[in-house]
XYZ file of C-alpha atoms in Angstrom:
658
model
C 22.710 24.024 47.193
C 23.508 27.579 46.234
C 19.918 28.536 47.010
C 19.955 26.783 50.378
C 23.176 28.428 51.467
C 22.098 31.828 50.207
C 18.693 31.545 51.862
C 20.419 30.824 55.198
C 22.673 33.846 54.720
C 19.680 36.081 54.048
C 18.615 35.921 57.713
C 22.059 36.693 59.133
C 22.770 40.250 60.261
C 25.096 42.192 57.982
C 27.521 44.618 59.604
C 29.124 47.124 57.276
C 32.882 47.064 57.327
C 33.116 43.580 58.789
C 34.276 40.483 56.877
C 31.419 38.061 56.429
C 32.327 34.368 56.219
C 29.980 31.397 56.597
C 30.525 27.704 55.839
C 27.882 25.008 55.428
C 28.384 21.220 55.207
C 25.764 18.613 54.284
C 26.239 14.847 53.995
C 23.814 14.263 51.147
C 20.588 15.383 49.545
C 18.410 13.122 47.389
C 15.366 13.527 45.185
C 13.419 11.570 42.587
C 16.059 10.246 40.187
C 18.934 12.386 41.491
C 21.239 12.810 44.480
C 24.249 14.757 45.779
C 26.818 13.670 48.389
C 29.537 15.497 50.294
C 28.299 19.079 49.952
C 30.440 21.942 51.223
C 29.427 25.575 50.710
C 31.267 28.751 51.715
C 30.287 32.426 51.571
C 32.934 35.153 51.843
C 31.931 38.790 51.298
C 29.391 37.996 48.561
C 31.419 35.282 46.871
C 29.917 31.767 46.988
C 31.743 28.491 46.366
C 29.974 25.124 46.467
C 31.846 21.831 46.198
C 30.078 18.460 45.785
C 31.927 15.158 46.027
C 29.460 13.204 43.896
C 26.368 14.102 41.858
C 24.140 11.381 40.409
C 21.244 11.767 37.971
C 19.660 9.449 35.414
C 22.187 6.691 36.055
C 25.145 9.046 35.483
C 27.687 10.193 38.050
C 29.939 13.276 38.192
C 32.786 13.542 40.692
C 34.190 16.709 42.281
C 31.618 19.147 40.965
C 32.318 22.807 41.771
C 30.088 25.868 41.453
C 31.536 29.357 41.932
C 29.773 32.702 41.932
C 32.040 35.722 42.406
C 29.196 38.178 43.070
C 26.119 36.648 44.614
C 23.304 39.208 44.915
C 21.101 38.829 47.960
C 17.925 40.842 47.765
C 14.734 40.785 49.822
C 12.744 38.680 47.324
C 15.389 37.048 45.217
C 18.869 35.624 45.004
C 20.868 36.065 41.784
C 24.213 35.216 40.203
C 25.234 36.656 36.854
C 28.784 35.315 36.492
C 28.882 31.767 37.874
C 31.106 28.900 36.700
C 30.319 25.182 36.811
C 33.266 22.785 36.637
C 33.978 19.053 37.006
C 36.735 16.782 35.647
C 34.142 14.734 33.707
C 32.871 17.846 31.931
C 36.297 18.724 30.595
C 35.409 22.428 30.591
C 34.179 25.270 32.781
C 30.625 26.231 31.912
C 29.426 29.797 32.562
C 26.061 30.009 34.272
C 23.618 32.500 35.693
C 20.571 32.068 37.895
C 17.796 33.981 39.604
C 15.734 32.525 42.420
C 12.566 34.392 43.464
C 12.152 33.370 47.064
C 8.522 34.237 47.703
C 7.303 32.610 44.485
C 9.850 29.794 44.586
C 10.719 30.310 40.921
C 14.176 29.426 39.591
C 15.637 30.585 36.276
C 18.986 28.929 35.427
C 21.021 29.423 32.241
C 24.078 27.391 31.225
C 26.141 28.715 28.316
C 28.860 26.185 27.372
C 29.578 28.028 24.119
C 28.842 31.401 22.631
C 26.068 29.976 20.404
C 24.836 27.357 22.876
C 22.436 27.887 25.789
C 20.598 25.472 28.092
C 17.894 27.356 30.011
C 16.118 25.714 32.973
C 12.916 27.027 34.561
C 11.395 25.643 37.751
C 8.178 26.918 39.365
C 5.434 25.572 41.648
C 2.633 23.725 39.848
C -0.730 22.316 40.823
C 0.734 19.073 42.181
C 4.391 19.887 42.677
C 7.140 21.718 40.865
C 6.961 22.256 37.115
C 10.271 21.958 35.310
C 11.116 23.255 31.831
C 14.206 23.132 29.641
C 14.815 25.228 26.537
C 17.797 24.322 24.345
C 19.314 26.739 21.857
C 22.164 25.319 19.742
C 22.792 22.410 22.095
C 25.692 20.119 21.165
C 24.235 16.641 20.615
C 27.451 14.997 21.812
C 26.560 16.094 25.368
C 23.901 13.357 25.362
C 26.509 10.620 24.722
C 27.031 9.702 28.436
C 23.296 9.043 28.783
C 23.225 6.469 25.977
C 23.963 2.728 26.398
C 27.711 2.052 26.028
C 27.177 -0.480 23.221
C 25.507 2.128 20.997
C 27.488 3.987 18.294
C 28.999 7.238 19.530
C 27.497 10.607 18.664
C 30.096 12.744 16.895
C 28.143 15.728 15.541
C 24.823 17.501 15.652
C 22.882 20.415 17.098
C 19.571 20.282 18.962
C 17.021 23.040 19.491
C 13.710 22.809 21.290
C 11.957 22.424 24.619
C 11.299 19.773 27.240
C 8.763 20.076 30.006
C 7.699 18.228 33.147
C 4.747 19.113 35.348
C 4.196 18.131 38.928
C 1.301 15.869 37.964
C 3.599 13.703 35.816
C 3.026 15.128 32.328
C 6.065 15.241 30.061
C 6.398 16.981 26.720
C 9.253 17.426 24.264
C 9.598 19.254 20.968
C 13.084 18.886 19.517
C 14.694 19.773 16.202
C 17.983 17.994 15.437
C 20.250 19.022 12.555
C 23.590 17.827 11.115
C 23.706 14.872 13.491
C 26.318 12.165 13.065
C 27.244 8.874 14.699
C 29.662 5.997 14.116
C 31.154 2.955 15.783
C 34.664 1.535 15.667
C 33.667 -1.364 13.378
C 32.352 0.891 10.621
C 29.144 -1.151 10.451
C 26.947 1.628 11.840
C 27.251 5.263 10.802
C 25.211 8.331 9.922
C 25.909 11.901 8.872
C 24.125 15.203 8.265
C 20.976 13.787 9.831
C 18.093 16.130 10.485
C 14.764 15.254 12.129
C 12.006 16.609 14.347
C 10.680 14.776 17.399
C 7.514 15.459 19.400
C 6.701 13.482 22.564
C 3.884 13.887 25.069
C 2.935 11.754 28.105
C 0.041 11.794 30.534
C -0.252 9.785 33.776
C -3.126 7.288 33.930
C -3.401 5.199 37.131
C -0.056 3.395 37.464
C 1.036 4.041 33.877
C 1.823 6.743 31.371
C -0.096 7.280 28.179
C 2.236 8.538 25.476
C 2.330 9.591 21.872
C 5.282 10.459 19.673
C 5.983 11.593 16.122
C 9.302 11.539 14.278
C 9.956 13.082 10.875
C 13.277 12.480 9.101
C 14.109 15.343 6.731
C 17.846 15.145 5.974
C 20.946 12.977 6.022
C 21.776 9.330 5.487
C 22.409 6.306 7.662
C 24.136 2.939 7.285
C 23.222 0.167 9.687
C 24.745 -3.018 8.308
C 23.449 -4.130 5.877
C 20.824 -1.392 5.393
C 21.569 1.985 3.820
C 18.824 4.601 4.173
C 18.555 8.150 2.951
C 16.167 10.783 4.244
C 13.008 11.019 2.139
C 10.704 12.779 4.613
C 9.828 9.500 6.330
C 7.199 10.004 9.039
C 6.685 7.817 12.107
C 3.845 8.241 14.574
C 2.926 6.027 17.520
C 0.944 6.036 20.750
C 0.510 3.658 23.679
C 1.135 2.988 27.388
C 4.228 2.675 29.555
C 4.305 1.124 33.016
C 6.894 -0.514 35.245
C 6.637 -3.848 33.392
C 6.082 -3.134 29.734
C 6.014 -0.683 26.851
C 2.909 -0.987 24.692
C 2.480 0.460 21.203
C -1.261 0.523 20.675
C -1.145 2.172 17.274
C 1.808 3.028 15.073
C 2.179 4.122 11.455
C 5.339 4.433 9.364
C 4.805 6.490 6.213
C 7.644 5.907 3.739
C 7.478 7.919 0.481
C 7.533 5.530 -2.465
C 6.534 2.541 -0.329
C 3.304 3.621 1.358
C 2.230 3.147 4.965
C 2.974 0.312 7.379
C 0.811 -0.037 10.495
C 2.167 -1.752 13.598
C 1.390 -2.452 17.259
C 2.923 -4.520 20.042
C 3.995 -5.019 23.646
C 7.613 -5.143 24.836
C 8.608 -6.709 28.180
C 11.054 -4.309 29.877
C 12.409 -6.818 32.376
C 13.000 -9.742 29.986
C 13.804 -7.476 27.026
C 11.634 -9.365 24.551
C 8.533 -8.832 22.433
C 5.395 -10.298 23.991
C 3.228 -9.645 20.959
C 3.334 -7.579 17.775
C 1.451 -7.058 14.530
C 2.612 -5.485 11.262
C 0.334 -4.699 8.326
C 1.765 -3.469 5.000
C -0.873 -3.212 2.247
C -0.058 -3.030 -1.483
C 3.662 -2.206 -1.238
C 5.303 -1.571 -4.670
C 7.724 -4.460 -5.133
C 10.255 -2.443 -7.172
C 10.637 0.146 -4.403
C 10.602 -2.534 -1.681
C 13.442 -4.413 -3.380
C 15.529 -1.301 -4.008
C 15.037 0.400 -0.616
C 14.753 -2.521 1.815
C 15.451 -6.005 0.444
C 18.479 -5.417 -1.788
C 21.060 -5.003 1.023
C 19.962 -8.326 2.552
C 20.297 -10.061 -0.831
C 23.806 -8.764 -1.569
C 26.045 -11.508 -2.932
C 23.108 -13.588 -4.231
C 21.470 -13.989 -7.628
C 18.476 -12.020 -6.322
C 20.410 -8.818 -5.610
C 20.176 -7.343 -9.127
C 16.726 -8.519 -10.191
C 14.187 -6.196 -11.788
C 10.878 -6.381 -9.924
C 7.359 -5.106 -10.536
C 3.875 -5.466 -9.083
C 2.647 -5.106 -5.513
C 2.889 -7.189 -2.358
C 0.649 -7.047 0.705
C 1.867 -8.586 3.956
C 0.528 -8.983 7.477
C 2.613 -10.497 10.290
C 1.810 -11.464 13.844
C 4.372 -12.305 16.538
C 3.948 -13.693 20.044
C 6.378 -14.367 22.852
C 7.078 -17.748 21.216
C 8.062 -16.162 17.899
C 6.442 -15.698 14.499
C 2.805 -16.855 14.672
C 1.287 -16.010 11.277
C 2.153 -14.476 7.914
C -0.339 -13.506 5.220
C 1.120 -12.510 1.865
C -0.818 -11.495 -1.230
C 0.826 -11.076 -4.629
C -0.678 -8.634 -7.146
C 0.686 -9.004 -10.714
C 4.225 -9.568 -9.447
C 6.998 -9.979 -12.007
C 10.755 -10.211 -11.672
C 13.711 -11.128 -13.835
C 17.473 -11.437 -13.587
C 18.261 -8.357 -15.665
C 22.047 -8.654 -15.305
C 22.647 -12.253 -16.436
C 19.183 -13.226 -17.720
C 19.186 -16.552 -15.881
C 15.540 -16.569 -14.756
C 12.298 -14.618 -14.820
C 8.652 -14.998 -13.726
C 5.769 -12.897 -15.040
C 2.338 -11.962 -13.646
C 2.476 -13.921 -10.407
C -0.755 -13.721 -8.395
C -2.027 -15.487 -5.321
C -2.003 -15.712 -1.541
C 0.181 -17.390 1.073
C -1.628 -17.729 4.454
C 0.994 -19.322 6.737
C 0.303 -20.320 10.366
C 2.726 -21.636 12.948
C 0.158 -23.960 14.554
C -2.331 -24.801 11.795
C -2.456 -26.379 8.334
C -3.036 -23.987 5.427
C -2.564 -23.944 1.658
C -0.873 -21.376 -0.543
C -2.338 -20.834 -4.005
C -0.203 -19.043 -6.590
C -0.548 -18.765 -10.373
C 2.239 -17.818 -12.800
C 1.452 -16.673 -16.338
C 4.915 -17.454 -17.675
C 8.639 -16.966 -17.333
C 12.105 -17.875 -18.529
C 15.001 -19.992 -17.345
C 18.359 -19.603 -19.093
C 16.492 -17.770 -21.901
C 14.136 -20.741 -22.398
C 10.427 -19.843 -22.142
C 8.241 -21.267 -19.396
C 4.498 -21.709 -19.847
C 1.753 -20.922 -17.370
C 1.513 -23.036 -14.226
C -0.133 -23.066 -10.787
C 1.282 -23.928 -7.374
C -0.754 -25.439 -4.532
C 1.593 -25.610 -1.549
C 0.484 -27.270 1.694
C 1.914 -25.638 4.818
C 1.950 -26.512 8.511
C 4.383 -24.542 10.621
C 7.916 -25.067 9.316
C 6.880 -27.930 6.982
C 5.912 -27.407 3.329
C 4.661 -30.037 0.865
C 3.853 -30.070 -2.845
C 2.501 -33.269 -4.383
C 3.134 -32.426 -8.023
C 4.023 -29.437 -10.148
C 4.321 -29.444 -13.942
C 6.071 -26.471 -15.559
C 5.915 -26.222 -19.375
C 9.393 -25.693 -20.841
C 9.779 -25.046 -24.587
C 7.646 -27.806 -26.175
C 8.093 -30.171 -23.233
C 7.855 -30.075 -19.476
C 9.595 -30.333 -16.125
C 7.790 -32.360 -13.486
C 8.443 -31.907 -9.760
C 6.960 -34.554 -7.451
C 6.851 -35.129 -3.706
C 8.424 -31.794 -2.819
C 9.049 -31.515 0.928
C 10.751 -28.631 2.739
C 11.459 -27.674 6.304
C 12.341 -24.088 7.130
C 14.470 -22.764 9.928
C 18.060 -22.738 11.113
C 20.455 -25.646 10.768
C 17.579 -28.113 10.245
C 16.306 -26.409 7.092
C 16.197 -28.423 3.857
C 14.126 -29.203 0.770
C 13.943 -32.188 -1.565
C 11.994 -33.570 -4.525
C 12.016 -36.082 -7.372
C 10.998 -35.414 -10.947
C 11.270 -35.834 -14.662
C 12.099 -33.860 -17.802
C 10.440 -34.905 -21.051
C 9.246 -34.019 -24.504
C 11.758 -31.202 -25.098
C 13.079 -30.936 -28.662
C 16.865 -30.828 -28.652
C 16.945 -28.388 -31.563
C 14.853 -25.843 -29.605
C 16.754 -26.564 -26.400
C 20.218 -26.026 -27.904
C 19.137 -22.985 -29.914
C 17.760 -21.325 -26.765
C 21.059 -21.960 -24.945
C 23.118 -20.622 -27.854
C 24.661 -24.061 -28.543
C 25.143 -25.768 -31.904
C 21.851 -27.259 -33.023
C 21.303 -30.852 -31.890
C 18.468 -33.131 -32.913
C 16.327 -35.576 -31.016
C 14.368 -35.306 -27.795
C 15.651 -34.445 -24.345
C 14.452 -36.826 -21.661
C 15.783 -37.160 -18.140
C 14.836 -38.699 -14.840
C 15.478 -36.675 -11.720
C 16.309 -38.840 -8.709
C 16.151 -37.394 -5.239
C 17.273 -33.766 -5.336
C 17.921 -32.245 -1.933
C 19.161 -28.902 -0.672
C 20.612 -28.286 2.790
C 21.682 -24.736 3.657
C 23.377 -23.438 0.482
C 24.292 -26.869 -0.937
C 22.207 -28.807 -3.463
C 22.861 -32.522 -4.028
C 21.444 -35.062 -6.466
C 21.248 -38.571 -4.996
C 21.801 -41.234 -7.665
C 22.305 -40.598 -11.359
C 20.749 -37.870 -13.457
C 20.078 -39.715 -16.725
C 19.790 -38.118 -20.189
C 19.409 -39.516 -23.709
C 21.237 -37.551 -26.415
C 23.068 -38.372 -29.684
C 21.433 -41.822 -29.702
C 23.355 -42.649 -26.535
C 23.093 -42.284 -22.785
C 24.517 -39.700 -20.384
C 24.665 -40.233 -16.617
C 25.577 -37.435 -14.223
C 26.561 -38.659 -10.755
C 27.762 -37.037 -7.528
C 26.193 -33.750 -8.645
C 26.654 -31.036 -6.015
C 25.854 -27.336 -6.336
C 27.543 -25.153 -3.697
C 26.586 -21.577 -2.833
C 23.668 -21.927 -5.209
C 22.334 -18.396 -4.638
C 25.728 -16.697 -4.608
C 27.364 -14.692 -7.347
C 29.924 -17.445 -8.002
C 28.160 -20.809 -7.538
C 30.297 -23.957 -7.678
C 29.316 -27.233 -9.348
C 30.904 -30.618 -8.778
C 29.994 -33.764 -10.738
C 31.144 -36.930 -12.501
C 29.790 -37.465 -16.024
C 29.684 -40.704 -18.031
C 28.589 -40.879 -21.717
C 28.046 -44.231 -23.425
C 27.744 -45.238 -27.055
C 27.215 -41.756 -28.523
C 26.783 -41.620 -32.303
C 29.891 -39.830 -33.580
C 28.176 -39.008 -36.834
C 25.499 -37.001 -35.023
C 28.069 -35.348 -32.731
C 30.455 -34.244 -35.477
C 27.699 -33.012 -37.817
C 26.191 -31.043 -34.958
C 29.453 -29.269 -34.168
C 30.669 -28.765 -37.787
C 33.757 -30.835 -37.057
C 33.933 -32.796 -40.268
C 32.449 -36.299 -40.349
C 33.367 -39.257 -38.185
C 31.314 -42.435 -38.207
C 31.377 -44.719 -35.227
C 30.550 -44.745 -31.544
C 32.301 -43.103 -28.637
C 32.362 -43.314 -24.847
C 33.376 -40.344 -22.696
C 33.871 -39.592 -19.027
C 34.504 -36.402 -17.073
C 35.776 -37.229 -13.589
C 36.082 -34.641 -10.816
C 34.361 -31.907 -12.826
C 34.359 -28.596 -10.980
C 32.798 -25.379 -12.271
C 33.056 -21.946 -10.642
C 30.462 -19.455 -11.829
C 29.594 -22.030 -14.522
C 33.159 -22.040 -15.934
C 35.307 -25.225 -15.691
C 38.338 -24.988 -13.414
C 39.140 -28.672 -12.880
C 38.332 -32.060 -14.467
C 39.811 -35.216 -15.968
C 38.082 -35.852 -19.320
C 38.578 -38.956 -21.498
C 37.087 -39.854 -24.906
C 37.564 -43.271 -26.499
C 35.990 -45.410 -29.181
C 33.177 -47.603 -27.890
C 33.611 -51.361 -27.939
C 31.857 -53.343 -30.668
C 31.611 -53.657 -34.423
C 30.501 -50.630 -36.438
C 31.740 -48.595 -39.434
C 34.784 -46.489 -38.563
C 35.489 -43.692 -41.014
C 36.954 -40.201 -40.592
C 36.816 -37.375 -43.113
C 39.791 -35.313 -44.202
C 38.147 -32.232 -42.676
C 37.833 -34.013 -39.324
C 41.515 -35.037 -39.524
C 42.528 -31.436 -40.148
C 40.421 -30.204 -37.218
C 41.779 -32.824 -34.836
C 45.272 -31.862 -35.982
C 44.513 -28.251 -35.188
C 43.677 -29.263 -31.604
C 46.558 -31.628 -30.897
C 49.189 -31.030 -33.563
C 49.590 -30.416 -37.266
C 51.568 -33.520 -38.324
C 48.749 -35.527 -39.867
C 47.403 -32.593 -41.870
C 50.882 -31.846 -43.208
C 51.299 -35.504 -44.215
C 48.013 -35.425 -46.135
C 49.011 -32.290 -47.999
C 52.388 -33.773 -49.050
C 51.182 -37.219 -50.227
C 48.673 -39.054 -52.402
C 46.349 -39.164 -49.335
C 45.141 -35.703 -50.277
C 43.034 -37.337 -53.027
C 40.911 -39.223 -50.459
C 37.910 -37.640 -48.731
C 37.807 -40.128 -45.839
C 40.016 -42.677 -44.140
C 39.628 -45.715 -41.953
C 40.624 -45.803 -38.313
C 40.961 -48.493 -35.669
C 40.303 -46.388 -32.600
C 40.466 -42.818 -31.472
C 40.706 -41.084 -28.125
C 41.695 -37.937 -26.310
C 42.343 -36.956 -22.727
C 42.435 -33.525 -21.099
C 43.333 -33.189 -17.438
C 42.552 -29.592 -16.483
C 44.191 -28.050 -13.451
C 45.417 -24.519 -12.722
C 44.049 -23.330 -16.117
C 46.289 -25.767 -18.023
C 45.072 -28.805 -19.982
C 47.437 -31.808 -19.853
C 46.630 -33.704 -23.079
C 47.216 -37.250 -24.283
C 45.603 -39.812 -26.621
C 45.092 -43.553 -27.090
C 48.831 -44.285 -27.256
C 52.186 -42.659 -26.627
C 51.649 -41.077 -23.225
C 55.238 -41.953 -22.316
C 56.784 -40.976 -25.662
C 58.348 -37.529 -26.021
C 57.772 -37.347 -29.803
C 53.984 -37.197 -29.450
C 50.824 -39.158 -28.719
C 48.211 -40.868 -30.907
C 44.803 -39.227 -31.228
C 43.512 -41.396 -34.094
C 45.083 -44.842 -34.776
C 44.719 -45.821 -38.407
C 43.054 -48.987 -39.631
C 41.660 -50.249 -42.957
C 42.436 -48.872 -46.430
C 43.311 -46.082 -46.744
C 44.288 -45.576 -43.093
C 45.694 -42.568 -41.331
C 47.108 -41.974 -37.867
C 46.710 -38.553 -36.281
C 49.321 -37.474 -33.765
C 49.200 -34.799 -31.094
C 52.291 -32.851 -30.065
C 51.135 -30.198 -27.583
C 50.995 -31.930 -24.235
C 50.246 -28.782 -22.246
C 47.908 -26.115 -23.524
C 46.307 -23.253 -21.631
C 42.574 -23.785 -21.220
C 41.706 -20.497 -22.901
C 43.934 -21.313 -25.882
C 42.260 -24.708 -26.249
C 38.828 -23.062 -26.151
C 39.949 -20.619 -28.847
C 41.155 -23.512 -31.032
C 37.867 -25.388 -30.606
C 35.927 -22.237 -31.418
C 37.925 -21.679 -34.590
C 37.476 -25.200 -35.946
C 33.789 -25.562 -34.996
C 32.609 -22.123 -36.068
C 34.893 -21.338 -39.009
C 36.110 -24.867 -39.812
C 39.455 -23.290 -40.680
C 42.466 -25.258 -41.784
C 45.270 -25.733 -39.271
C 48.383 -23.635 -39.344
C 51.369 -25.846 -40.214
C 54.581 -24.760 -38.522
C-alpha cells in the first residue's frame, strides 16, 4: 500500500513552499493466500501513514495495522523509507522497518528489525513466470511462529532461527533453516523440549497439478519429552521425498538414520481431507535389541516386569498399513536373549525364528529357544510353532523342559485387540524332583515328585484366572488351589488371590523338611481368602488341624519347644521344671493352629480356648506321656511371626521363657 500511494504521488506536481497533502482510501486488496481490508493512506509533506483495518495471511488475522514513515524519499526510479514503524495490537510492539522499491525494475527490498540482533529481510523481484519472493532471517525469534501453529500444539517458548526461504513465480519453494536453543511445553507437562538445535532443508517443484518435494532434517542438540517417550539429540538424520497435491501427501521414499539403532526406511500416503493414513510401509533391518529397548521400548513398558530387562541380539521388522489398519508384520529374531536383571524372575536365551503375520491370511510363526530360566529354575531348549490368522493365534502343544521334568501347554488360543483380547490354555506339570525344585527356589529341601494338572487358564486384559482346581501332590498328600486370580500380572506389584486346601499331609515329612522337630501324624490345612501383593501375603485366614482317622500321633520335645516359641512359652517351661524333661517325645490327641491375617497383624488361635482369656490350645495331649501346648499371644505382627518362624526353622533355637 505504501508503494501504491507513493507511486500515485510521484506523478503529482510539487510546488515549493506549498503544503502537500493527499489521502487515499481503498476497500480491499487480495492476492494468493493474503488480503487487506479498509485501507487508508495519507501523505503530508513527505510523511506517510497507512492504516489497515484487517490483514489476513496464511489463516492468520491482524487488526488495526499501522505503518508510518516519517521521511518517505521519492526519487525518479525508486521510493525509499529508512525509518518506518509497523504496529498492531496483536504484535504487542512497534517494529522498525525500512524499504526500497525500484520502480522501473519492480524490485522491493524490505527489512524488519524487531530487535537489535534480529532482522527479517524480504526481497521481491520479477521472475520468469511471476514475482520471485525471498526471505532471509537473521536471529529470528522462534516464538513469532507460534500464531501459525495449530492451537492444540505445545507452545514455543524459546529458540532462534537463521536461514533463507524462497518462492519463485513458477511455484518452486526452497528453505534452508538453522534452529538453535528451541524450547516448547504444554500446560499438562506431558510434552516439552529444551535447548533443541536442528537444520532443515526443503525444496519443492511443481509437476502438473502437484508439487514434488524433498526434505532433510538433522537433530544436533537438545532433548525432548513426548509422553511417554524421552529422546536426546544424537545426530539423528531424517530424509524424505514425495508428492503433494490437493488431496494427499505422499512419501515415496523416507529414511530415518538413528545412531546406535541403524536405518529405518518408510513410505506412505496421507489423506489430507480425512486426516488418515491410506497406506504405509516401514522396514527396519537388524536393529540391535539392547538399543531398541533402551531408546524406544522402555518408556512404553514402564510399570511392567519388562521395563528393566537386559536384552541382546537383533530384530528385523517390516510393517505394512492400509486404510483399514495394520495389514502385515514380518519379524525376524537373530540370537535374541533377555532376562529380568533386577529381580531374576525370567530369562530366555538365543531365540531365533520368524513371525510372518497377515491380517487376512493364515500363516505360521516358527521360533526356537535354546534355554532360559524361570524363578531361577533352568529351562531346556524348546520350539514354538504358532498358527496365526488375523487376530487369532493357536498352539496345539508346547513342552518346555523344567529342571528334570516338564511343563506342558495344550490347546493355547489367543485373540488380540482391544477389550476382546484374551488367551487361554490347559496343561500339565510332571516329573519334577521336589528336592531340585525347592533348592532352586531357596526353600527347605523337600522330597518326592511335583505333579500338577492345569485346568483352563485364561487371561483377559491384565487379569489371569484358573478355572477349576490346580492340583498338586506333595508330602504324600494332596493340595488343591481354587479361585486362583492374578491381577496386574505384568505390573511391578502384581496381586494374587486364591483359596488353598491341603489334605492328609504327612507331618513327619513336613517337620523333617523344615527342621521343626518331629511330629508323626497327618494334617489338613486351608488358606481362605489368600491375597498377595508383589508376592507378599497381606490377607488370609489359615487353619491347620489334625486329619481324621487312626494313625500314630507323637510329638518330639524339640517340636514342643518350637511350637511354644510361636504361640507361647508355657509348655516349654513346664517341661523344664518337671520329670517330662526326661522324655524325648509325647503323645497328643489333636493339634491345630489358626492365623487370620489382616492389616499386618495375625490373629491367632488353636484347637480349643478361643473364648478363654488365659490362652488357647495348640496341641491337646493324649496317651502316655501326654503334653498340652498352650498359646498366649493372640495378636502378633506378621513380620514378628515371620521372624519367629525363621528362628525356629533355621536355627532351631530354644524359646525365651519370660
